[in-house]
Short mmCIF file of C-alpha atoms and ligand atoms in Angstrom, two decimals:
data_model
loop_
_atom_site.label_atom_id
_atom_site.label_comp_id
_atom_site.label_asym_id
_atom_site.label_seq_id
_atom_site.Cartn_x
_atom_site.Cartn_y
_atom_site.Cartn_z
CA MET M 1 -17.27 -61.07 -11.93
CA GLN M 2 -15.06 -57.51 -11.40
CA THR M 3 -15.29 -55.71 -8.53
CA VAL M 4 -13.91 -52.06 -9.11
CA HIS M 5 -13.90 -49.18 -6.37
CA ASP M 6 -13.11 -46.41 -8.51
CA VAL M 7 -14.40 -45.04 -11.39
CA ALA M 8 -11.74 -45.27 -14.04
CA PRO M 9 -11.40 -48.99 -14.44
CA LEU M 10 -15.44 -48.88 -14.58
CA ARG M 11 -15.48 -46.47 -17.18
CA ALA M 12 -12.75 -47.87 -19.40
CA GLN M 13 -14.96 -51.89 -18.89
CA VAL M 14 -18.35 -49.83 -20.11
CA ARG M 15 -16.41 -48.09 -23.09
CA ALA M 16 -15.33 -51.45 -24.03
CA TRP M 17 -18.79 -53.10 -24.08
CA ARG M 18 -20.35 -49.73 -25.84
CA GLY M 19 -17.64 -49.90 -28.10
CA ARG M 20 -18.16 -53.90 -29.52
CA GLY M 21 -21.74 -52.36 -29.36
CA GLU M 22 -22.88 -53.81 -26.31
CA THR M 23 -25.49 -52.67 -24.52
CA VAL M 24 -25.31 -52.02 -20.45
CA GLY M 25 -27.57 -52.34 -17.86
CA PHE M 26 -27.07 -50.75 -14.63
CA VAL M 27 -28.69 -51.56 -11.33
CA PRO M 28 -27.53 -49.18 -8.11
CA THR M 29 -27.94 -50.64 -4.45
CA MET M 30 -27.09 -50.11 -0.81
CA GLY M 31 -25.88 -53.23 -0.71
CA ASN M 32 -27.17 -56.46 1.87
CA LEU M 33 -28.46 -57.95 -1.48
CA HIS M 34 -31.40 -59.76 -0.94
CA GLN M 35 -33.74 -61.78 -3.51
CA GLY M 36 -35.69 -58.48 -4.54
CA HIS M 37 -32.27 -56.95 -5.52
CA GLU M 38 -31.69 -60.78 -7.22
CA SER M 39 -34.71 -59.73 -9.34
CA LEU M 40 -33.70 -56.42 -10.79
CA VAL M 41 -30.52 -57.62 -11.91
CA ARG M 42 -32.21 -60.90 -13.66
CA LEU M 43 -34.43 -57.89 -15.25
CA ALA M 44 -31.23 -56.42 -16.15
CA LEU M 45 -29.65 -59.29 -17.55
CA ALA M 46 -32.85 -59.94 -19.43
CA ARG M 47 -32.81 -56.65 -21.47
CA ALA M 48 -29.15 -55.95 -21.71
CA ASP M 49 -26.11 -57.21 -22.67
CA HIS M 50 -24.05 -56.68 -19.91
CA VAL M 51 -24.91 -55.51 -16.01
CA VAL M 52 -23.45 -53.63 -13.68
CA VAL M 53 -24.32 -53.31 -9.99
CA SER M 54 -23.49 -50.73 -7.90
CA VAL M 55 -23.09 -51.16 -3.61
CA PHE M 56 -23.01 -48.12 -1.78
CA VAL M 57 -24.62 -46.55 1.35
CA ASN M 58 -25.22 -43.38 0.32
CA PRO M 59 -24.68 -40.96 3.33
CA THR M 60 -26.16 -37.75 1.89
CA GLN M 61 -29.58 -39.97 1.77
CA PHE M 62 -29.80 -40.42 5.76
CA GLY M 63 -31.15 -37.77 7.72
CA PRO M 64 -29.12 -37.13 10.87
CA SER M 65 -31.33 -39.66 13.02
CA GLU M 66 -31.32 -42.34 10.82
CA ASP M 67 -29.16 -45.62 10.23
CA PHE M 68 -26.50 -44.84 8.32
CA SER M 69 -23.99 -46.10 10.32
CA ARG M 70 -25.91 -49.45 11.40
CA TYR M 71 -27.16 -49.71 8.07
CA PRO M 72 -26.09 -53.96 7.15
CA ARG M 73 -23.00 -53.82 4.73
CA SER M 74 -21.97 -57.15 3.62
CA LEU M 75 -20.23 -56.73 0.30
CA PRO M 76 -18.53 -60.49 0.02
CA ALA M 77 -22.04 -61.91 0.41
CA ASP M 78 -23.21 -59.57 -2.04
CA GLN M 79 -20.04 -60.69 -4.56
CA ALA M 80 -21.32 -64.15 -4.33
CA LEU M 81 -25.10 -63.44 -5.02
CA LEU M 82 -24.23 -60.52 -7.85
CA SER M 83 -21.80 -63.43 -9.48
CA GLY M 84 -23.90 -66.23 -8.94
CA VAL M 85 -26.67 -64.29 -10.72
CA GLY M 86 -23.92 -63.64 -13.78
CA CYS M 87 -23.92 -59.77 -12.78
CA ASP M 88 -20.58 -58.76 -15.06
CA LEU M 89 -19.20 -55.88 -12.74
CA LEU M 90 -19.69 -54.61 -9.66
CA PHE M 91 -18.87 -50.98 -8.38
CA ALA M 92 -18.59 -50.41 -5.02
CA PRO M 93 -16.66 -47.00 -4.43
CA GLU M 94 -15.51 -45.33 -1.37
CA VAL M 95 -17.55 -42.24 0.15
CA ALA M 96 -14.50 -40.17 -1.02
CA THR M 97 -14.75 -41.32 -4.81
CA MET M 98 -18.77 -40.52 -4.65
CA TYR M 99 -18.17 -37.57 -2.93
CA PRO M 100 -14.85 -35.62 -4.31
CA HIS M 101 -15.66 -32.45 -2.09
CA GLY M 102 -17.34 -34.27 0.73
CA ALA M 103 -20.66 -35.58 1.07
CA ASP M 104 -21.65 -32.13 3.27
CA HIS M 105 -20.13 -30.03 0.23
CA THR M 106 -21.87 -32.03 -3.16
CA ALA M 107 -23.35 -30.22 -5.77
CA VAL M 108 -26.73 -31.10 -5.14
CA VAL M 109 -29.48 -32.39 -7.53
CA HIS M 110 -33.17 -31.29 -6.20
CA VAL M 111 -36.22 -32.36 -8.27
CA PRO M 112 -38.94 -30.19 -7.01
CA ASP M 113 -42.78 -30.88 -6.00
CA LEU M 114 -42.84 -34.50 -5.81
CA THR M 115 -40.17 -34.58 -3.26
CA SER M 116 -42.01 -32.47 -0.79
CA VAL M 117 -44.43 -34.87 0.36
CA LEU M 118 -44.96 -38.17 1.72
CA GLU M 119 -40.89 -39.75 2.58
CA GLY M 120 -40.00 -36.37 1.29
CA GLU M 121 -41.85 -34.84 4.37
CA PHE M 122 -40.70 -37.53 6.89
CA ARG M 123 -37.54 -37.58 6.04
CA PRO M 124 -36.25 -34.11 4.83
CA GLY M 125 -33.18 -33.94 2.41
CA HIS M 126 -33.71 -37.44 1.72
CA PHE M 127 -34.73 -37.41 -2.57
CA ASP M 128 -31.70 -34.51 -2.43
CA GLY M 129 -29.39 -37.23 -1.51
CA VAL M 130 -31.05 -39.90 -3.98
CA ALA M 131 -31.45 -37.48 -6.72
CA THR M 132 -27.95 -36.45 -6.02
CA VAL M 133 -26.51 -40.22 -5.82
CA VAL M 134 -28.27 -41.67 -8.72
CA CYS M 135 -27.17 -38.40 -11.14
CA LYS M 136 -23.57 -39.10 -10.43
CA LEU M 137 -23.61 -42.87 -10.65
CA LEU M 138 -25.60 -42.90 -14.10
CA HIS M 139 -22.65 -40.04 -15.41
CA MET M 140 -20.01 -42.51 -13.98
CA VAL M 141 -21.31 -45.86 -15.54
CA HIS M 142 -22.92 -44.19 -18.57
CA PRO M 143 -25.80 -47.39 -19.16
CA ASP M 144 -28.45 -47.50 -21.49
CA LEU M 145 -30.73 -48.73 -18.95
CA ALA M 146 -31.38 -48.62 -15.24
CA VAL M 147 -33.78 -50.75 -13.57
CA PHE M 148 -34.99 -49.43 -10.24
CA GLY M 149 -37.34 -51.44 -7.74
CA GLN M 150 -41.40 -50.58 -7.24
CA LYS M 151 -40.51 -51.22 -4.03
CA ASP M 152 -39.41 -47.40 -3.05
CA TYR M 153 -42.28 -46.13 -5.45
CA GLN M 154 -41.61 -42.25 -5.15
CA GLN M 155 -37.87 -42.91 -5.64
CA LEU M 156 -38.64 -44.35 -8.81
CA LYS M 157 -40.96 -41.32 -10.19
CA VAL M 158 -38.23 -38.77 -8.78
CA VAL M 159 -35.62 -40.89 -11.02
CA GLU M 160 -38.23 -41.07 -13.70
CA TYR M 161 -38.39 -37.08 -12.86
CA LEU M 162 -34.69 -36.25 -13.16
CA VAL M 163 -33.82 -38.26 -15.86
CA ARG M 164 -36.16 -36.68 -18.20
CA ASP M 165 -35.68 -33.17 -16.89
CA LEU M 166 -32.11 -33.31 -17.20
CA CYS M 167 -31.91 -35.22 -20.84
CA LEU M 168 -29.95 -38.13 -19.29
CA PRO M 169 -29.89 -40.73 -21.91
CA VAL M 170 -30.68 -43.59 -20.09
CA GLN M 171 -33.61 -45.89 -19.74
CA ILE M 172 -35.48 -46.13 -16.67
CA MET M 173 -37.32 -49.71 -15.77
CA ALA M 174 -39.40 -50.45 -12.91
CA ALA M 175 -39.34 -54.13 -11.46
CA PRO M 176 -42.37 -55.19 -9.61
CA ILE M 177 -41.85 -55.52 -5.68
CA CYS M 178 -40.63 -58.91 -3.84
CA ARG M 179 -42.37 -59.98 -1.29
CA ALA M 180 -41.47 -62.90 0.86
CA ASP M 181 -44.57 -65.87 1.08
CA ASP M 182 -46.49 -63.74 4.15
CA GLY M 183 -46.58 -60.46 1.84
CA LEU M 184 -43.82 -58.99 3.58
CA ALA M 185 -42.03 -56.59 1.28
CA LEU M 186 -38.35 -57.99 1.20
CA SER M 187 -36.34 -55.23 2.27
CA SER M 188 -32.55 -55.06 3.75
CA ARG M 189 -34.14 -53.47 6.84
CA ASN M 190 -36.15 -56.15 7.52
CA GLN M 191 -33.28 -57.69 9.43
CA TYR M 192 -33.64 -55.04 12.35
CA LEU M 193 -37.17 -56.90 13.20
CA SER M 194 -37.36 -58.95 16.41
CA ALA M 195 -39.19 -62.37 15.79
CA THR M 196 -42.53 -61.14 17.38
CA GLU M 197 -42.33 -58.04 14.59
CA ARG M 198 -41.40 -60.10 12.07
CA ALA M 199 -44.31 -61.75 12.54
CA ARG M 200 -46.51 -58.34 12.92
CA ALA M 201 -44.96 -57.31 9.82
CA PRO M 202 -47.32 -58.68 7.04
CA VAL M 203 -50.18 -56.56 8.34
CA VAL M 204 -48.68 -53.93 6.08
CA HIS M 205 -49.13 -55.63 2.90
CA GLU M 206 -52.60 -57.15 4.45
CA THR M 207 -53.41 -53.55 4.85
CA LEU M 208 -52.62 -52.12 1.57
CA LEU M 209 -54.97 -55.27 -0.04
CA GLN M 210 -57.65 -54.07 2.13
CA MET M 211 -57.06 -50.31 0.92
CA ARG M 212 -57.84 -52.01 -2.76
CA ASP M 213 -60.96 -53.74 -1.87
CA TRP M 214 -62.45 -50.85 0.12
CA LEU M 215 -61.71 -48.49 -3.07
CA ALA M 216 -63.29 -51.06 -5.02
CA ALA M 217 -66.18 -51.44 -2.69
CA GLY M 218 -66.90 -47.76 -3.58
CA HIS M 219 -65.31 -46.31 -0.47
CA ALA M 220 -63.79 -42.39 -0.84
CA PRO M 221 -59.63 -42.47 -0.90
CA SER M 222 -60.14 -40.24 2.56
CA VAL M 223 -62.19 -42.87 4.33
CA VAL M 224 -60.03 -45.79 2.98
CA GLU M 225 -56.57 -43.85 4.19
CA ARG M 226 -58.16 -43.12 7.75
CA ALA M 227 -59.45 -46.96 8.07
CA ALA M 228 -56.05 -48.13 6.66
CA THR M 229 -54.33 -46.06 9.46
CA THR M 230 -56.39 -47.11 12.49
CA ARG M 231 -55.65 -50.89 11.25
CA LEU M 232 -52.12 -50.09 11.16
CA ARG M 233 -52.73 -48.97 15.09
CA ARG M 234 -54.27 -51.63 16.11
CA ALA M 235 -51.53 -54.17 14.76
CA GLY M 236 -49.44 -52.01 17.10
CA LEU M 237 -47.40 -50.21 14.23
CA VAL M 238 -47.43 -46.07 14.23
CA PRO M 239 -48.06 -45.12 10.71
CA ASP M 240 -45.98 -41.87 9.39
CA TYR M 241 -48.80 -42.38 6.48
CA ALA M 242 -51.07 -44.92 4.53
CA VAL M 243 -52.70 -42.82 1.70
CA VAL M 244 -53.81 -43.48 -1.94
CA ARG M 245 -52.66 -41.11 -4.55
CA ARG M 246 -52.56 -40.49 -8.19
CA ALA M 247 -49.47 -43.17 -9.19
CA SER M 248 -48.18 -40.65 -12.10
CA ASP M 249 -47.53 -37.99 -9.75
CA LEU M 250 -48.51 -38.75 -6.51
CA GLY M 251 -51.33 -36.34 -6.54
CA VAL M 252 -54.06 -36.01 -3.90
CA PRO M 253 -57.44 -38.14 -6.28
CA GLU M 254 -60.84 -36.50 -6.42
CA ALA M 255 -63.45 -38.54 -4.01
CA SER M 256 -64.47 -40.27 -7.11
CA GLU M 257 -61.10 -41.16 -9.05
CA ARG M 258 -60.31 -44.87 -8.92
CA ASP M 259 -57.95 -45.31 -12.18
CA GLY M 260 -54.47 -45.10 -11.92
CA LEU M 261 -54.02 -44.66 -8.20
CA VAL M 262 -51.47 -46.29 -5.84
CA ALA M 263 -51.86 -47.19 -2.14
CA LEU M 264 -48.58 -46.02 0.12
CA ILE M 265 -47.52 -46.76 3.57
CA ALA M 266 -44.68 -46.18 5.88
CA ALA M 267 -45.11 -47.51 9.31
CA HIS M 268 -42.55 -47.66 12.12
CA LEU M 269 -42.82 -51.54 13.85
CA GLY M 270 -40.45 -51.04 16.98
CA GLN M 271 -36.85 -49.32 15.77
CA THR M 272 -37.93 -50.70 12.00
CA ARG M 273 -39.48 -48.23 9.53
CA LEU M 274 -41.38 -50.30 6.77
CA ILE M 275 -42.70 -48.88 3.44
CA ASP M 276 -44.57 -50.86 0.87
CA ASN M 277 -46.94 -49.75 -1.55
CA LEU M 278 -49.73 -51.39 -3.96
CA THR M 279 -50.79 -50.36 -7.84
CA LEU M 280 -54.42 -50.07 -8.28
CA GLY M 281 -56.27 -50.69 -11.64
P1 AMP Z 301 -31.69 -50.30 -1.94
O1 AMP Z 301 -30.64 -51.00 -1.38
O2 AMP Z 301 -32.53 -50.60 -0.72
O3 AMP Z 301 -31.28 -49.24 -1.92
O4 AMP Z 301 -32.36 -50.93 -2.84
C1 AMP Z 301 -32.01 -50.76 -3.88
C2 AMP Z 301 -33.10 -50.99 -5.33
O5 AMP Z 301 -33.51 -52.51 -5.07
C3 AMP Z 301 -33.53 -50.07 -5.43
O6 AMP Z 301 -34.49 -49.85 -6.88
C4 AMP Z 301 -35.21 -50.54 -4.74
O7 AMP Z 301 -36.46 -50.16 -5.24
C5 AMP Z 301 -35.04 -52.00 -5.02
N1 AMP Z 301 -35.49 -52.94 -4.06
C6 AMP Z 301 -35.36 -52.97 -2.87
N2 AMP Z 301 -36.23 -54.08 -2.20
C7 AMP Z 301 -37.34 -54.51 -3.27
C8 AMP Z 301 -38.48 -55.54 -3.33
N3 AMP Z 301 -38.47 -56.29 -1.84
N4 AMP Z 301 -38.43 -55.48 -4.65
C9 AMP Z 301 -38.17 -55.33 -6.03
N5 AMP Z 301 -37.14 -54.09 -5.69
C10 AMP Z 301 -36.60 -53.71 -4.42
#
């Protein structure tokens, strides 16, 4: 596996592959890779002749009080994992490569509507950073397909929206959420959890399952949301939201709506913010 830090060798390699009629899959990440990322790479490898993975902790998607500086970085371990899986090329750019005018002076891609709710409400500006960096990476890599995890459900919807609206010539694929045996969705941020917090963290997934069952039993989404919020609080978490939304556009469903829904939770457990979701029906 090659590791490149600059755009020119990345483009040269992708151009060579595509020139031979070979397809290229792409998996953007912020590194500190785990089995969730690995499953995305495997999906890309199953669908494309070559796979490029990027590792870039993107400053523009972190708020001023968020964990950009302490976000775990582990490039040598990431390289070992990726070459073991069969990734062809790792793109690990510096901030100056991604943001030649500086991260505070970049042209911004803004996706409307979808980005003002849920994560967008609690992390203002987050999705401008995500949409901008994804757009830049897709232009740099020029893949045939790109894989995103359903773990970040709203992010996946934002990326689908932007690819469609800006007519980017890439197919977006969604990968299922990879979980620990006790149900906790794998995340680079899980390593912030203390042992006690880690033992309590599966309550997020348990609550999502409970939301599904409450809806199936006939309770209205608003009732389910209140009950889920209470359940999380009783377990010692501080929820930002625990909601039922339309899976297609994250709109608020009618009281009687049961098809094509998704339950989403964001909650603080100590210093760590956990997000998870479950598509229903
Ligand atoms: P990140 O490194 O957190 O930016 O994640 C990079 C990609 O991996 C995103 O598309 C995430 O949705 C995806 N991802 C992260 N954790 C998981 C997981 N547990 N299961 C599936 N995909 C994941």
